[in-house]
CSV table of C-alpha atoms in Angstrom, one decimal:
chain,number,residue,atom,x,y,z
A,1,UNK,CA,0.0,0.0,0.0
A,2,UNK,CA,2.9,2.3,0.7
A,3,UNK,CA,4.1,1.8,-2.9
A,4,UNK,CA,0.9,3.1,-4.6
A,5,UNK,CA,0.8,6.1,-2.3
A,6,UNK,CA,4.3,7.1,-3.3
A,7,UNK,CA,3.7,6.7,-7.0
A,8,UNK,CA,0.7,9.1,-7.0
A,9,UNK,CA,2.7,11.9,-5.3
A,10,UNK,CA,4.5,14.5,-7.3
A,11,UNK,CA,8.2,13.8,-7.4
A,12,UNK,CA,9.3,17.3,-6.7
A,13,UNK,CA,7.8,20.7,-5.6
A,14,UNK,CA,8.6,22.2,-9.0
A,15,UNK,CA,6.6,19.6,-10.8
A,16,UNK,CA,3.6,20.2,-8.5
A,17,UNK,CA,3.6,23.9,-9.2
A,18,UNK,CA,3.9,23.4,-13.0
A,19,UNK,CA,0.8,21.3,-13.0
A,20,UNK,CA,-1.1,23.9,-11.1
A,21,UNK,CA,0.0,26.7,-13.6
A,22,UNK,CA,-1.2,24.8,-16.6
A,23,UNK,CA,-4.6,26.2,-17.8
A,24,UNK,CA,-7.1,25.4,-20.5
A,25,UNK,CA,-6.7,21.7,-20.6
A,26,UNK,CA,-4.5,20.9,-23.5
A,27,UNK,CA,-2.5,22.4,-26.4
A,28,UNK,CA,-3.9,25.7,-27.7
A,29,UNK,CA,-4.6,24.1,-31.2
A,30,UNK,CA,-7.0,21.6,-29.6
A,31,UNK,CA,-9.1,24.2,-27.8
A,32,UNK,CA,-12.4,25.1,-29.5
A,33,UNK,CA,-14.1,24.0,-32.7
A,34,UNK,CA,-13.7,25.2,-36.3
A,35,UNK,CA,-16.7,25.1,-38.6
A,36,UNK,CA,-16.5,25.6,-42.3
A,37,UNK,CA,-19.5,27.0,-44.2
A,38,UNK,CA,-20.9,25.3,-47.3
A,39,UNK,CA,-20.1,28.4,-49.3
A,40,UNK,CA,-16.4,28.3,-48.5
A,41,UNK,CA,-16.2,24.7,-49.8
A,42,UNK,CA,-18.2,25.7,-52.9
A,43,UNK,CA,-15.8,28.5,-53.7
A,44,UNK,CA,-12.7,26.3,-53.3
A,45,UNK,CA,-14.3,23.6,-55.4
A,46,UNK,CA,-15.4,26.1,-58.1
A,47,UNK,CA,-11.9,27.6,-58.4
A,48,UNK,CA,-10.3,24.1,-58.5
A,49,UNK,CA,-12.7,22.9,-61.2
A,50,UNK,CA,-12.2,26.0,-63.4
A,51,UNK,CA,-8.5,25.4,-63.3
A,52,UNK,CA,-8.8,22.1,-65.3
A,53,UNK,CA,-8.1,22.2,-69.0
A,54,UNK,CA,-11.3,21.3,-70.9
A,55,UNK,CA,-13.7,22.9,-68.5
A,56,UNK,CA,-15.3,25.8,-70.4
A,57,UNK,CA,-17.8,26.9,-67.8
A,58,UNK,CA,-19.6,25.9,-64.7
A,59,UNK,CA,-23.4,25.5,-64.2
A,60,UNK,CA,-26.4,24.8,-66.5
A,61,UNK,CA,-27.3,27.1,-69.4
A,62,UNK,CA,-30.0,28.7,-67.3
A,63,UNK,CA,-27.7,29.4,-64.3
A,64,UNK,CA,-25.1,30.8,-66.7
A,65,UNK,CA,-27.7,33.1,-68.3
A,66,UNK,CA,-28.8,34.4,-64.9
A,67,UNK,CA,-25.1,34.7,-64.0
A,68,UNK,CA,-24.4,36.8,-67.1
A,69,UNK,CA,-27.2,39.2,-66.0
A,70,UNK,CA,-25.9,39.3,-62.4
A,71,UNK,CA,-22.4,40.0,-63.8
A,72,UNK,CA,-23.7,43.1,-65.6
A,73,UNK,CA,-25.3,44.5,-62.4
A,74,UNK,CA,-23.0,46.9,-60.6
A,75,UNK,CA,-21.7,45.1,-57.5
A,76,UNK,CA,-23.2,41.8,-58.7
A,77,UNK,CA,-19.7,40.3,-59.3
A,78,UNK,CA,-18.9,37.0,-60.9
A,79,UNK,CA,-20.1,34.0,-58.9
A,80,UNK,CA,-17.3,31.5,-58.3
A,81,UNK,CA,-19.8,29.0,-56.8
A,82,UNK,CA,-22.0,28.8,-60.0
A,83,UNK,CA,-22.5,25.1,-60.8
A,84,UNK,CA,-21.2,23.9,-57.4
A,85,UNK,CA,-23.3,22.5,-54.4
A,86,UNK,CA,-21.6,21.3,-51.2
A,87,UNK,CA,-22.9,19.5,-48.2
A,88,UNK,CA,-20.5,20.0,-45.2
A,89,UNK,CA,-20.6,17.9,-42.1
A,90,UNK,CA,-18.3,17.9,-39.1
A,91,UNK,CA,-15.4,16.1,-40.8
A,92,UNK,CA,-16.6,15.3,-44.3
A,93,UNK,CA,-18.0,17.0,-47.4
A,94,UNK,CA,-19.8,15.9,-50.5
A,95,UNK,CA,-19.9,17.9,-53.7
A,96,UNK,CA,-22.1,18.2,-56.8
A,97,UNK,CA,-20.6,20.0,-59.8
A,98,UNK,CA,-22.3,20.9,-63.1
A,99,UNK,CA,-19.8,21.7,-65.9
A,100,UNK,CA,-19.7,22.6,-69.6
A,101,UNK,CA,-16.8,21.0,-71.5
A,102,UNK,CA,-15.0,22.2,-74.6
A,103,UNK,CA,-15.7,20.3,-77.7
A,104,UNK,CA,-13.1,17.6,-78.6
A,105,UNK,CA,-11.9,16.8,-75.1
A,106,UNK,CA,-12.4,13.5,-73.5
A,107,UNK,CA,-15.3,14.0,-71.0
A,108,UNK,CA,-14.1,11.0,-68.9
A,109,UNK,CA,-10.6,12.5,-68.6
A,110,UNK,CA,-11.9,16.0,-67.8
A,111,UNK,CA,-14.2,14.6,-65.1
A,112,UNK,CA,-11.4,12.6,-63.6
A,113,UNK,CA,-9.1,15.6,-63.6
A,114,UNK,CA,-11.8,17.8,-62.1
A,115,UNK,CA,-12.4,15.2,-59.3
A,116,UNK,CA,-8.7,15.0,-58.5
A,117,UNK,CA,-8.2,18.7,-58.5
A,118,UNK,CA,-11.3,19.4,-56.4
A,119,UNK,CA,-10.5,16.7,-53.8
A,120,UNK,CA,-6.9,17.8,-53.5
A,121,UNK,CA,-7.8,21.5,-53.1
A,122,UNK,CA,-10.7,21.0,-50.7
A,123,UNK,CA,-8.9,18.5,-48.5
A,124,UNK,CA,-5.7,20.6,-48.4
A,125,UNK,CA,-7.5,23.9,-47.6
A,126,UNK,CA,-10.2,22.7,-45.2
A,127,UNK,CA,-9.0,19.4,-43.7
A,128,UNK,CA,-12.3,17.9,-44.5
A,129,UNK,CA,-12.5,14.4,-46.1
A,130,UNK,CA,-14.2,14.6,-49.5
A,131,UNK,CA,-16.4,11.6,-49.7
A,132,UNK,CA,-17.7,12.1,-53.2
A,133,UNK,CA,-17.6,14.5,-56.1
A,134,UNK,CA,-20.5,14.0,-58.5
A,135,UNK,CA,-20.1,15.7,-61.9
A,136,UNK,CA,-22.9,16.4,-64.3
A,137,UNK,CA,-21.8,17.5,-67.8
A,138,UNK,CA,-24.7,19.8,-68.9
A,139,UNK,CA,-23.3,21.0,-72.3
A,140,UNK,CA,-20.5,21.0,-74.8
A,141,UNK,CA,-19.0,24.3,-76.0
A,142,UNK,CA,-18.7,24.1,-79.8
A,143,UNK,CA,-15.9,26.1,-81.4
A,144,UNK,CA,-18.4,28.2,-83.5
A,145,UNK,CA,-20.9,28.9,-80.8
A,146,UNK,CA,-21.2,32.5,-79.5
A,147,UNK,CA,-20.5,33.0,-75.8
A,148,UNK,CA,-23.8,33.0,-73.9
A,149,UNK,CA,-22.3,34.9,-70.9
A,150,UNK,CA,-22.7,38.4,-72.3
A,151,UNK,CA,-20.1,38.3,-75.1
A,152,UNK,CA,-22.6,39.0,-77.9
A,153,UNK,CA,-22.9,42.3,-79.7
A,154,UNK,CA,-24.6,45.1,-77.8
A,155,UNK,CA,-28.2,45.8,-79.0
A,156,UNK,CA,-27.7,49.6,-78.8
A,157,UNK,CA,-24.9,51.6,-80.2
């Protein structure tokens, strides 16, 4: 019985005082909680997807049309999250992307490259595990098609 009593005692007075000074219950990096909004993950994924060669635009034709109108409104700004939807949990995220590819590229290769780039960027920047990246190819940009994002001739001169 004497042995166990001696083991539980601090070895020296210095050690006893250092345990009393310690506050907060652990390393500073482990105190508190970090939450990441869906919009943050959507922006990261949108930027990463646009960096892939063969991705012409993000979003469906309708969302690109509304986006072109919004871009023309002062203060509207270009939406990086167009065509991206994220669901963020405590430690994982799932993403849905809608893309338009350039004519002539391999859609399977572009989709694979988008997935790899998005997963790498989101996991590196947020620390979240990306459990899935679903990609919907909504259109193919033909070389002779006019841009539908406000690049046409103005109606008034």
